[in-house]
Amino acid sequence: MIKQILNKVSRKQSKISRNQETLGTQNPNLTSCSSKRSDFASGISRKLSSSDISAPLNPRFNPNDTNARNGGHVSVSYESLPSFRDVSSSEKQNLFIKKVIMCSVIFDFTDPTKNLKEKEIKRQTLLELVDFVASGNVKFTEPVMQEFVKMVSANLFRELTPQPRDCKILESYDLEEEPPSMDLSWPHLQIVYELLLRFIASPEADAKIAKKFIDHYFVLKLLDLFDSEDPREREYLKTILHRVYGKFMVHRPFIRKSINNIFYRFVLETEKHNGVAELLEILGSIVNGFALPLKEEHKLFLARALIPLHKPRCLAMYHQQLSYCITQFVEKDCKLADMVIRGLLKYWPVTNSSKEIMFLGELEEVLEATQQPQFHRCMVPLFKQIARCLNSLHFQVAERALFFWNNDHIESLIRQNRKVILPIIFPALERNGRYHWNQAVHGLTLNVRKIFFDLDPELFNECLLNFQEEEAKEEKIQSRRESTWKHLEEIAAHKASSNEAVLVN
């Protein structure tokens, strides 16, 4: 039995030796390459353990290594490659690919003492790649783009672990003073982002070829990264996504739809996302480039995605960018003003004064772009809300509402529709003039009253008379209510000793 086993082993070894001889005759360089790879692997196995390097998504140091193709750990000596200056022009393209593949290895930055030499080698290699792409010497052929996108994906597309945040906390703190959470791997990530930005901006990168690799999956993964807590990363992502939108026209509808989905989830489910401001900044530029007349798809985007963004409690995080997008829509098509104003009224805050001030500021910008027909449709509900703001006990809310009369365009709209508007806001103006505790609000209110009086004394006096009549009715109702309660108390006191029910007519 043992002899049979030994005979089988000897036959297998002889077969392997014959196969190696055959392969050697077919490609004499392969034997030397395989020996070099084994030396390469033995070197890295001594320097790094498998736990020190996390596997890249698509490492391909050895094109024939199926384990590498499937994203397994790669044991390869991490030594710096020659500089581009040290090789001939014909070899630079191949060296570029080798450096790109080399940078697909991902290091662990949670422990700053690990792999210091290898991390520095990778950083220097990435910087070399940035300079080489910036020089314009690289030719982005299809194989080069494939390896390049794999390297970028391996480095950037990772699982984010954001710290738990609550919009209630964000409301009570100044967002600019809150220290941002920084990614420990930023020394490498920054250069990879810069490299990706230069690749997309490069005229050598043909969009027709690149769209095979910068595909929908790639765009979705980029959008996922907008939830990063590192503001430096979000700034790069904003610039890159905007360049992708500009270069790859075929992806434009998909990008807009994907951003819509992010907003829907943010408004309807989580109310937590770190990159809403950056996404809105991109959209502001996109909306600015919309052709006229606006497509129905774009109007639906305004109604279903942008206007509901006023609802979350953490509006302060992105209100400036949101207001810009809304105003761009109204400036593009003034007929949208009525829909926008009614949308603001729908989500108008009831108890949040700081949010109410933001709404008033945005409302003023929208009204500046509003024409008379659209203003006429919404002025009644609009000035009912403004009247409530005028009587707000928070002096900044009342003051901000009174500032509307300092805007020439808005004042012109009010003048033309004074017969409808003044009866709505006159009671609020009178109460402010008599009872408001803040001196600045009191002074501004008297100025607005004087504007209306000088403009139309008859209408002003008519409104004053109606107000006095309503006030007299309210006083009469109040005195009747007080007398009823007083009578009730007297009867209750008189029959306090008995258990009889008290009936008051």
Short mmCIF file of C-alpha atoms in Angstrom, two decimals:
data_model
loop_
_atom_site.label_atom_id
_atom_site.label_comp_id
_atom_site.label_asym_id
_atom_site.label_seq_id
_atom_site.Cartn_x
_atom_site.Cartn_y
_atom_site.Cartn_z
CA MET A 1 0.00 0.00 0.00
CA ILE A 2 2.78 2.42 0.97
CA LYS A 3 4.67 1.57 -2.24
CA GLN A 4 1.61 2.41 -4.34
CA ILE A 5 1.24 5.79 -2.64
CA LEU A 6 4.94 6.58 -3.16
CA ASN A 7 4.70 5.61 -6.84
CA LYS A 8 1.71 7.99 -7.31
CA VAL A 9 3.60 10.86 -5.63
CA SER A 10 6.66 10.31 -7.82
CA ARG A 11 4.49 10.28 -10.97
CA LYS A 12 2.80 13.58 -9.93
CA GLN A 13 6.16 15.25 -9.31
CA SER A 14 7.46 14.17 -12.69
CA LYS A 15 4.28 15.57 -14.32
CA ILE A 16 4.74 18.91 -12.54
CA SER A 17 8.39 19.13 -13.66
CA ARG A 18 7.39 18.41 -17.27
CA ASN A 19 4.66 21.09 -17.13
CA GLN A 20 7.14 23.62 -15.79
CA GLU A 21 9.56 22.82 -18.59
CA THR A 22 6.77 23.25 -21.13
CA LEU A 23 5.72 26.63 -19.62
CA GLY A 24 9.35 27.66 -19.56
CA THR A 25 9.73 27.01 -23.26
CA GLN A 26 6.56 28.93 -24.04
CA ASN A 27 7.58 32.01 -22.01
CA PRO A 28 11.17 32.06 -20.77
CA ASN A 29 10.53 35.20 -18.65
CA LEU A 30 7.71 33.59 -16.63
CA THR A 31 10.03 31.37 -14.57
CA SER A 32 12.16 34.30 -13.52
CA CYS A 33 9.05 36.38 -12.81
CA SER A 34 7.57 33.67 -10.61
CA SER A 35 10.79 33.41 -8.64
CA LYS A 36 10.79 37.18 -8.24
CA ARG A 37 7.17 37.10 -7.02
CA SER A 38 8.05 34.43 -4.47
CA ASP A 39 10.95 36.56 -3.21
CA PHE A 40 8.57 39.59 -3.28
CA ALA A 41 6.00 37.70 -1.19
CA SER A 42 8.51 36.33 1.27
CA GLY A 43 9.81 39.87 1.88
CA ILE A 44 6.43 41.35 2.69
CA SER A 45 5.45 38.37 4.85
CA ARG A 46 8.36 39.21 7.09
CA LYS A 47 7.46 42.93 7.21
CA LEU A 48 3.68 42.88 7.46
CA SER A 49 1.19 40.51 8.93
CA SER A 50 -2.13 39.95 7.22
CA SER A 51 -3.91 41.97 9.91
CA ASP A 52 -1.80 45.05 9.20
CA ILE A 53 -3.22 45.63 5.73
CA SER A 54 -6.90 45.44 5.00
CA ALA A 55 -7.65 43.89 1.64
CA PRO A 56 -8.33 46.25 -1.27
CA LEU A 57 -11.51 45.86 -3.22
CA ASN A 58 -9.80 44.82 -6.45
CA PRO A 59 -6.07 44.25 -5.85
CA ARG A 60 -4.25 42.98 -8.88
CA PHE A 61 -0.57 42.93 -8.13
CA ASN A 62 -0.43 39.49 -9.70
CA PRO A 63 -2.84 39.33 -12.63
CA ASN A 64 -2.90 35.52 -12.43
CA ASP A 65 -3.69 35.48 -8.71
CA THR A 66 -7.35 34.51 -8.44
CA ASN A 67 -7.34 35.28 -4.72
CA ALA A 68 -6.27 38.84 -5.49
CA ARG A 69 -8.96 39.19 -8.14
CA ASN A 70 -11.59 38.19 -5.58
CA GLY A 71 -10.39 40.80 -3.11
CA GLY A 72 -8.37 38.55 -0.80
CA HIS A 73 -5.26 39.55 1.15
CA VAL A 74 -2.19 40.12 -0.96
CA SER A 75 1.26 39.37 0.37
CA VAL A 76 3.49 41.57 -1.75
CA SER A 77 6.65 43.43 -0.79
CA TYR A 78 5.69 47.06 -0.35
CA GLU A 79 8.76 48.80 -1.73
CA SER A 80 8.82 52.08 -3.62
CA LEU A 81 8.92 51.87 -7.40
CA PRO A 82 11.27 53.95 -9.61
CA SER A 83 10.36 57.58 -10.22
CA PHE A 84 8.85 58.62 -13.54
CA ARG A 85 11.97 60.71 -14.16
CA ASP A 86 14.15 57.60 -13.97
CA VAL A 87 12.44 55.65 -16.77
CA SER A 88 12.11 56.22 -20.49
CA SER A 89 8.95 57.67 -22.03
CA SER A 90 7.91 54.28 -23.41
CA GLU A 91 7.98 52.74 -19.92
CA LYS A 92 6.10 55.50 -18.12
CA GLN A 93 2.67 54.16 -19.00
CA ASN A 94 3.42 50.72 -17.56
CA LEU A 95 5.04 52.29 -14.51
CA PHE A 96 1.90 54.40 -13.99
CA ILE A 97 -0.24 51.24 -13.92
CA LYS A 98 2.16 49.55 -11.49
CA LYS A 99 2.05 52.53 -9.15
CA VAL A 100 -1.75 52.65 -9.36
CA ILE A 101 -2.00 48.94 -8.48
CA MET A 102 0.50 49.44 -5.66
CA CYS A 103 -1.70 52.17 -4.16
CA SER A 104 -4.67 49.78 -3.96
CA VAL A 105 -3.34 48.44 -0.67
CA ILE A 106 -5.24 49.90 2.29
CA PHE A 107 -3.50 50.48 5.61
CA ASP A 108 -4.94 50.59 9.10
CA PHE A 109 -4.83 54.15 10.44
CA THR A 110 -6.50 53.40 13.78
CA ASP A 111 -3.06 52.49 15.13
CA PRO A 112 -0.62 55.31 14.27
CA THR A 113 2.39 53.12 15.08
CA LYS A 114 1.68 50.50 12.41
CA ASN A 115 3.37 50.40 8.98
CA LEU A 116 4.85 53.88 9.16
CA LYS A 117 7.34 53.18 6.35
CA GLU A 118 4.75 51.60 4.06
CA LYS A 119 2.25 54.40 4.66
CA GLU A 120 4.86 56.98 3.72
CA ILE A 121 5.82 55.03 0.59
CA LYS A 122 2.17 54.96 -0.49
CA ARG A 123 1.74 58.67 0.22
CA GLN A 124 4.79 59.56 -1.87
CA THR A 125 3.59 57.26 -4.66
CA LEU A 126 0.17 58.93 -4.67
CA LEU A 127 1.83 62.36 -4.87
CA GLU A 128 3.90 61.16 -7.84
CA LEU A 129 0.71 59.99 -9.56
CA VAL A 130 -0.92 63.39 -8.98
CA ASP A 131 2.05 65.21 -10.52
CA PHE A 132 2.18 62.80 -13.45
CA VAL A 133 -1.54 63.22 -14.21
CA ALA A 134 -1.22 67.02 -13.88
CA SER A 135 1.69 67.02 -16.36
CA GLY A 136 -0.59 65.61 -19.08
CA ASN A 137 1.84 62.84 -20.03
CA VAL A 138 -0.46 59.98 -19.05
CA LYS A 139 -2.67 58.41 -21.73
CA PHE A 140 -5.90 57.21 -20.16
CA THR A 141 -6.53 54.10 -22.20
CA GLU A 142 -9.26 51.66 -21.20
CA PRO A 143 -6.93 49.33 -19.18
CA VAL A 144 -5.42 52.34 -17.41
CA MET A 145 -8.87 53.71 -16.51
CA GLN A 146 -9.96 50.30 -15.25
CA GLU A 147 -7.01 49.98 -12.86
CA PHE A 148 -7.28 53.63 -11.85
CA VAL A 149 -10.97 53.38 -10.91
CA LYS A 150 -10.28 50.15 -9.01
CA MET A 151 -7.59 51.89 -6.98
CA VAL A 152 -9.84 54.89 -6.25
CA SER A 153 -12.69 52.58 -5.25
CA ALA A 154 -10.43 50.58 -2.95
CA ASN A 155 -9.28 53.70 -1.12
CA LEU A 156 -12.46 55.79 -0.96
CA PHE A 157 -15.43 53.45 -0.81
CA ARG A 158 -15.56 52.32 2.79
CA GLU A 159 -18.15 51.98 5.51
CA LEU A 160 -18.68 55.22 7.36
CA THR A 161 -19.19 55.05 11.11
CA PRO A 162 -20.69 58.43 12.00
CA GLN A 163 -21.08 59.50 15.59
CA PRO A 164 -24.73 59.63 16.73
CA ARG A 165 -26.17 63.09 16.26
CA ASP A 166 -29.48 64.59 17.21
CA CYS A 167 -31.00 67.61 15.55
CA LYS A 168 -32.16 68.84 18.98
CA ILE A 169 -28.53 69.10 20.04
CA LEU A 170 -27.60 70.86 16.80
CA GLU A 171 -30.24 73.51 17.41
CA SER A 172 -28.78 74.51 20.76
CA TYR A 173 -25.17 74.88 19.63
CA ASP A 174 -23.37 77.03 17.10
CA LEU A 175 -22.52 74.67 14.26
CA GLU A 176 -19.41 76.67 13.35
CA GLU A 177 -17.98 76.26 16.85
CA GLU A 178 -18.66 72.52 17.00
CA PRO A 179 -15.38 70.63 16.34
CA PRO A 180 -15.71 68.47 13.18
CA SER A 181 -14.87 64.77 13.25
CA MET A 182 -11.70 64.17 11.21
CA ASP A 183 -10.90 60.94 9.35
CA LEU A 184 -7.62 59.40 10.51
CA SER A 185 -6.79 58.18 7.01
CA TRP A 186 -7.08 61.67 5.53
CA PRO A 187 -3.31 61.92 4.64
CA HIS A 188 -3.99 59.26 1.97
CA LEU A 189 -7.63 60.05 1.22
CA GLN A 190 -6.89 63.67 0.36
CA ILE A 191 -4.35 62.71 -2.31
CA VAL A 192 -6.67 60.06 -3.76
CA TYR A 193 -9.46 62.64 -3.99
CA GLU A 194 -7.08 65.08 -5.67
CA LEU A 195 -6.03 62.36 -8.09
CA LEU A 196 -9.66 61.52 -8.93
CA LEU A 197 -10.46 65.21 -9.43
CA ARG A 198 -7.54 65.65 -11.84
CA PHE A 199 -8.53 62.48 -13.70
CA ILE A 200 -12.09 63.70 -14.27
CA ALA A 201 -10.90 67.18 -15.26
CA SER A 202 -8.18 65.82 -17.58
CA PRO A 203 -8.86 66.26 -21.32
CA GLU A 204 -7.02 62.96 -21.84
CA ALA A 205 -9.84 61.10 -20.06
CA ASP A 206 -12.40 60.44 -22.79
CA ALA A 207 -15.91 60.49 -21.31
CA LYS A 208 -17.13 57.85 -23.76
CA ILE A 209 -14.56 55.35 -22.42
CA ALA A 210 -14.58 56.56 -18.81
CA LYS A 211 -18.36 56.13 -18.44
CA LYS A 212 -17.79 52.35 -18.49
CA PHE A 213 -16.00 52.69 -15.14
CA ILE A 214 -17.49 55.91 -13.75
CA ASP A 215 -20.88 54.20 -13.84
CA HIS A 216 -24.08 54.35 -11.76
CA TYR A 217 -22.56 52.17 -9.04
CA PHE A 218 -19.55 54.49 -8.77
CA VAL A 219 -21.83 57.55 -8.55
CA LEU A 220 -23.96 55.94 -5.83
CA LYS A 221 -20.87 55.10 -3.77
CA LEU A 222 -19.68 58.70 -4.13
CA LEU A 223 -23.06 59.95 -2.93
CA ASP A 224 -22.90 57.61 0.08
CA LEU A 225 -19.66 59.30 1.12
CA PHE A 226 -21.44 62.66 1.48
CA ASP A 227 -22.56 61.45 4.90
CA SER A 228 -18.94 61.64 6.10
CA GLU A 229 -18.44 63.78 9.18
CA ASP A 230 -15.14 65.14 7.84
CA PRO A 231 -15.91 68.52 6.19
CA ARG A 232 -12.70 68.32 4.13
CA GLU A 233 -13.91 65.11 2.50
CA ARG A 234 -17.35 66.56 1.76
CA GLU A 235 -15.73 69.58 0.13
CA TYR A 236 -13.75 67.35 -2.25
CA LEU A 237 -16.82 65.22 -2.95
CA LYS A 238 -18.83 68.33 -3.81
CA THR A 239 -16.26 69.44 -6.39
CA ILE A 240 -15.83 65.96 -7.85
CA LEU A 241 -19.55 65.22 -8.19
CA HIS A 242 -20.09 68.58 -9.87
CA ARG A 243 -17.32 67.76 -12.38
CA VAL A 244 -18.82 64.31 -12.97
CA TYR A 245 -22.22 65.93 -13.61
CA GLY A 246 -20.64 68.31 -16.10
CA LYS A 247 -18.53 65.74 -17.97
CA PHE A 248 -20.85 62.71 -18.09
CA MET A 249 -24.13 63.99 -19.53
CA VAL A 250 -25.50 60.45 -19.63
CA HIS A 251 -25.39 60.33 -15.81
CA ARG A 252 -27.19 63.63 -15.17
CA PRO A 253 -30.76 62.30 -14.72
CA PHE A 254 -29.46 59.48 -12.51
CA ILE A 255 -27.49 61.90 -10.31
CA ARG A 256 -30.52 64.16 -9.83
CA LYS A 257 -32.76 61.19 -9.04
CA SER A 258 -30.23 59.77 -6.54
CA ILE A 259 -29.95 63.13 -4.75
CA ASN A 260 -33.76 63.23 -4.62
CA ASN A 261 -33.78 59.85 -2.91
CA ILE A 262 -31.27 61.06 -0.33
CA PHE A 263 -33.49 64.05 0.45
CA TYR A 264 -36.63 61.89 0.69
CA ARG A 265 -34.96 59.59 3.20
CA PHE A 266 -33.59 62.56 5.15
CA VAL A 267 -36.96 64.33 5.40
CA LEU A 268 -39.27 61.35 5.85
CA GLU A 269 -37.13 58.93 7.88
CA THR A 270 -33.85 59.92 9.50
CA GLU A 271 -33.51 63.75 9.64
CA LYS A 272 -29.79 62.98 9.94
CA HIS A 273 -27.30 63.52 7.12
CA ASN A 274 -24.02 65.40 7.14
CA GLY A 275 -23.87 66.31 3.46
CA VAL A 276 -27.22 68.00 2.74
CA ALA A 277 -25.60 71.46 2.51
CA GLU A 278 -22.99 70.26 -0.01
CA LEU A 279 -25.59 68.44 -2.12
CA LEU A 280 -27.75 71.57 -2.18
CA GLU A 281 -24.75 73.64 -3.21
CA ILE A 282 -24.25 71.33 -6.22
CA LEU A 283 -27.96 71.54 -7.02
CA GLY A 284 -27.86 75.33 -6.87
CA SER A 285 -25.33 75.32 -9.69
CA ILE A 286 -27.35 72.70 -11.60
CA VAL A 287 -30.61 74.67 -11.27
CA ASN A 288 -28.80 77.78 -12.46
CA GLY A 289 -28.05 75.96 -15.72
CA PHE A 290 -31.58 74.66 -16.37
CA ALA A 291 -32.93 75.61 -19.77
CA LEU A 292 -36.24 77.42 -20.17
CA PRO A 293 -39.04 76.52 -20.12
CA LEU A 294 -38.45 74.31 -17.11
CA LYS A 295 -39.26 70.64 -17.52
CA GLU A 296 -42.04 69.12 -15.46
CA GLU A 297 -39.44 66.86 -13.82
CA HIS A 298 -37.65 69.92 -12.42
CA LYS A 299 -40.87 71.44 -11.08
CA LEU A 300 -41.70 68.18 -9.33
CA PHE A 301 -38.21 68.17 -7.84
CA LEU A 302 -38.89 71.62 -6.38
CA ALA A 303 -42.28 70.62 -4.97
CA ARG A 304 -41.42 67.15 -3.65
CA ALA A 305 -37.79 67.42 -2.59
CA LEU A 306 -36.69 71.02 -1.99
CA ILE A 307 -39.73 72.60 -0.33
CA PRO A 308 -40.16 69.72 2.21
CA LEU A 309 -36.53 70.28 3.28
CA HIS A 310 -37.90 73.18 5.34
CA LYS A 311 -39.53 70.68 7.68
CA PRO A 312 -36.54 69.13 9.61
CA ARG A 313 -35.56 70.72 12.89
CA CYS A 314 -31.91 71.03 11.85
CA LEU A 315 -32.71 73.43 8.99
CA ALA A 316 -29.94 75.77 10.12
CA MET A 317 -27.34 73.28 8.85
CA TYR A 318 -28.24 73.89 5.21
CA HIS A 319 -30.75 76.76 5.01
CA GLN A 320 -28.45 79.13 3.14
CA GLN A 321 -27.91 76.63 0.31
CA LEU A 322 -31.59 75.64 0.27
CA SER A 323 -32.71 79.26 0.06
CA TYR A 324 -30.38 79.81 -2.89
CA CYS A 325 -31.86 76.81 -4.77
CA ILE A 326 -35.43 77.96 -4.11
CA THR A 327 -34.66 81.51 -5.26
CA GLN A 328 -33.00 80.19 -8.42
CA PHE A 329 -36.19 78.36 -9.35
CA VAL A 330 -38.34 81.46 -8.83
CA GLU A 331 -35.93 83.62 -10.84
CA LYS A 332 -36.01 81.05 -13.65
CA ASP A 333 -39.81 80.88 -13.67
CA CYS A 334 -41.72 83.53 -11.70
CA LYS A 335 -44.90 81.44 -12.00
CA LEU A 336 -43.45 79.10 -9.35
CA ALA A 337 -43.56 81.87 -6.71
CA ASP A 338 -47.11 81.03 -5.62
CA MET A 339 -46.22 77.35 -5.08
CA VAL A 340 -43.03 78.24 -3.18
CA ILE A 341 -44.76 80.77 -0.89
CA ARG A 342 -47.59 78.36 -0.09
CA GLY A 343 -44.98 75.66 0.58
CA LEU A 344 -43.22 77.93 3.07
CA LEU A 345 -46.54 78.68 4.78
CA LYS A 346 -47.26 74.95 5.01
CA TYR A 347 -44.02 74.26 6.91
CA TRP A 348 -43.98 77.54 8.86
CA PRO A 349 -42.61 76.94 12.38
CA VAL A 350 -44.96 77.52 15.29
CA THR A 351 -42.69 77.52 18.36
CA ASN A 352 -39.18 77.82 16.89
CA SER A 353 -38.34 81.52 16.70
CA SER A 354 -34.86 81.13 15.18
CA LYS A 355 -36.30 79.00 12.40
CA GLU A 356 -39.07 81.56 11.88
CA ILE A 357 -36.45 84.27 11.32
CA MET A 358 -34.84 82.09 8.61
CA PHE A 359 -38.22 81.62 6.93
CA LEU A 360 -38.83 85.39 6.90
CA GLY A 361 -35.42 86.01 5.33
CA GLU A 362 -36.06 83.43 2.61
CA LEU A 363 -39.57 84.76 2.06
CA GLU A 364 -38.17 88.23 1.38
CA GLU A 365 -35.80 86.83 -1.27
CA VAL A 366 -38.65 84.95 -2.95
CA LEU A 367 -40.92 88.03 -2.90
CA GLU A 368 -38.20 90.07 -4.60
CA ALA A 369 -38.54 87.76 -7.63
CA THR A 370 -42.35 87.58 -7.45
CA GLN A 371 -44.51 89.41 -9.97
CA GLN A 372 -47.95 90.90 -9.43
CA PRO A 373 -50.12 88.01 -10.75
CA GLN A 374 -48.42 85.41 -8.54
CA PHE A 375 -48.43 87.76 -5.55
CA HIS A 376 -52.14 88.38 -5.97
CA ARG A 377 -52.88 84.63 -5.67
CA CYS A 378 -51.17 84.10 -2.33
CA MET A 379 -51.25 87.47 -0.59
CA VAL A 380 -54.17 86.71 1.76
CA PRO A 381 -52.68 83.63 3.52
CA LEU A 382 -49.23 85.23 3.29
CA PHE A 383 -50.16 88.41 5.18
CA LYS A 384 -52.22 86.51 7.72
CA GLN A 385 -48.95 84.79 8.64
CA ILE A 386 -47.01 88.09 8.53
CA ALA A 387 -49.61 89.61 10.88
CA ARG A 388 -48.92 86.79 13.37
CA CYS A 389 -45.20 87.48 13.05
CA LEU A 390 -45.76 91.19 13.70
CA ASN A 391 -47.37 90.33 17.05
CA SER A 392 -44.65 87.85 18.02
CA LEU A 393 -43.25 88.34 21.52
CA HIS A 394 -39.82 87.47 20.13
CA PHE A 395 -38.65 90.92 19.08
CA GLN A 396 -36.38 89.64 16.27
CA VAL A 397 -39.30 87.88 14.56
CA ALA A 398 -41.46 91.02 14.72
CA GLU A 399 -38.55 93.21 13.63
CA ARG A 400 -37.70 90.94 10.66
CA ALA A 401 -41.33 91.04 9.48
CA LEU A 402 -41.41 94.85 9.69
CA PHE A 403 -38.22 95.04 7.58
CA PHE A 404 -40.29 93.93 4.57
CA TRP A 405 -41.38 97.57 4.18
CA ASN A 406 -37.71 98.56 3.65
CA ASN A 407 -37.67 96.51 0.42
CA ASP A 408 -38.77 98.67 -2.51
CA HIS A 409 -40.18 95.81 -4.62
CA ILE A 410 -42.17 94.31 -1.75
CA GLU A 411 -43.45 97.71 -0.68
CA SER A 412 -44.57 98.32 -4.27
CA LEU A 413 -46.52 95.05 -4.26
CA ILE A 414 -48.12 95.99 -0.93
CA ARG A 415 -49.05 99.47 -2.18
CA GLN A 416 -50.82 98.05 -5.22
CA ASN A 417 -52.80 95.61 -3.06
CA ARG A 418 -53.26 97.77 0.05
CA LYS A 419 -57.06 97.48 0.04
CA VAL A 420 -56.70 93.74 0.73
CA ILE A 421 -53.53 93.75 2.82
CA LEU A 422 -54.12 96.64 5.24
CA PRO A 423 -57.37 95.23 6.75
CA ILE A 424 -55.49 91.95 7.43
CA ILE A 425 -52.47 93.46 9.20
CA PHE A 426 -54.01 96.59 10.75
CA PRO A 427 -55.03 94.92 14.05
CA ALA A 428 -51.48 93.59 14.46
CA LEU A 429 -50.03 97.06 13.81
CA GLU A 430 -52.38 98.67 16.34
CA ARG A 431 -51.59 96.13 19.05
CA ASN A 432 -47.85 96.54 18.45
CA GLY A 433 -48.15 100.31 18.62
CA ARG A 434 -49.96 100.10 21.96
CA TYR A 435 -48.59 97.10 23.81
CA HIS A 436 -45.33 95.67 22.35
CA TRP A 437 -42.56 95.60 24.93
CA ASN A 438 -39.64 96.22 22.53
CA GLN A 439 -38.87 99.83 21.69
CA ALA A 440 -37.37 99.07 18.25
CA VAL A 441 -40.43 97.08 17.21
CA HIS A 442 -42.66 99.86 18.53
CA GLY A 443 -40.82 102.47 16.43
CA LEU A 444 -40.85 100.38 13.25
CA THR A 445 -44.57 99.72 13.68
CA LEU A 446 -45.32 103.44 13.89
CA ASN A 447 -43.32 104.01 10.68
CA VAL A 448 -45.36 101.37 8.83
CA ARG A 449 -48.63 102.88 10.13
CA LYS A 450 -47.49 106.28 8.83
CA ILE A 451 -46.70 104.78 5.39
CA PHE A 452 -50.24 103.47 5.09
CA PHE A 453 -51.79 106.66 6.46
CA ASP A 454 -49.90 108.85 3.97
CA LEU A 455 -50.72 106.44 1.14
CA ASP A 456 -54.47 106.14 1.69
CA PRO A 457 -55.94 108.09 4.66
CA GLU A 458 -59.51 107.03 3.89
CA LEU A 459 -58.64 103.33 3.93
CA PHE A 460 -56.55 103.82 7.07
CA ASN A 461 -59.40 105.54 8.93
CA GLU A 462 -61.85 102.90 7.75
CA CYS A 463 -59.59 100.14 9.09
CA LEU A 464 -59.16 102.08 12.35
CA LEU A 465 -62.93 102.40 12.73
CA ASN A 466 -63.43 98.68 12.06
CA PHE A 467 -60.72 97.86 14.57
CA GLN A 468 -62.34 100.03 17.23
CA GLU A 469 -65.72 98.40 16.58
CA GLU A 470 -64.21 94.93 16.85
CA GLU A 471 -62.40 95.99 19.99
CA ALA A 472 -65.66 97.27 21.52
CA LYS A 473 -67.36 93.96 20.68
CA GLU A 474 -64.52 92.02 22.28
CA GLU A 475 -64.72 94.20 25.41
CA LYS A 476 -68.47 93.63 25.61
CA ILE A 477 -68.02 89.86 25.26
CA GLN A 478 -65.27 89.90 27.85
CA SER A 479 -67.37 91.89 30.36
CA ARG A 480 -70.31 89.53 29.82
CA ARG A 481 -68.05 86.54 30.41
CA GLU A 482 -66.67 88.10 33.59
CA SER A 483 -70.14 88.89 34.93
CA THR A 484 -71.25 85.31 34.21
CA TRP A 485 -68.31 83.92 36.16
CA LYS A 486 -68.96 86.37 39.00
CA HIS A 487 -72.64 85.36 39.16
CA LEU A 488 -71.62 81.70 39.13
CA GLU A 489 -69.22 82.23 42.02
CA GLU A 490 -71.93 84.02 44.06
CA ILE A 491 -74.45 81.18 43.58
CA ALA A 492 -71.77 78.59 44.36
CA ALA A 493 -70.86 80.44 47.57
CA HIS A 494 -74.52 80.76 48.59
CA LYS A 495 -75.19 77.02 48.12
CA ALA A 496 -71.83 75.77 49.32
CA SER A 497 -73.44 74.03 52.32
CA SER A 498 -75.94 72.03 50.22
CA ASN A 499 -75.39 69.34 47.61
CA GLU A 500 -77.70 70.90 45.04
CA ALA A 501 -76.54 71.30 41.44
CA VAL A 502 -76.09 74.89 40.30
CA LEU A 503 -77.83 75.94 37.08
CA VAL A 504 -76.83 79.30 35.53
CA ASN A 505 -78.91 80.86 32.71
#
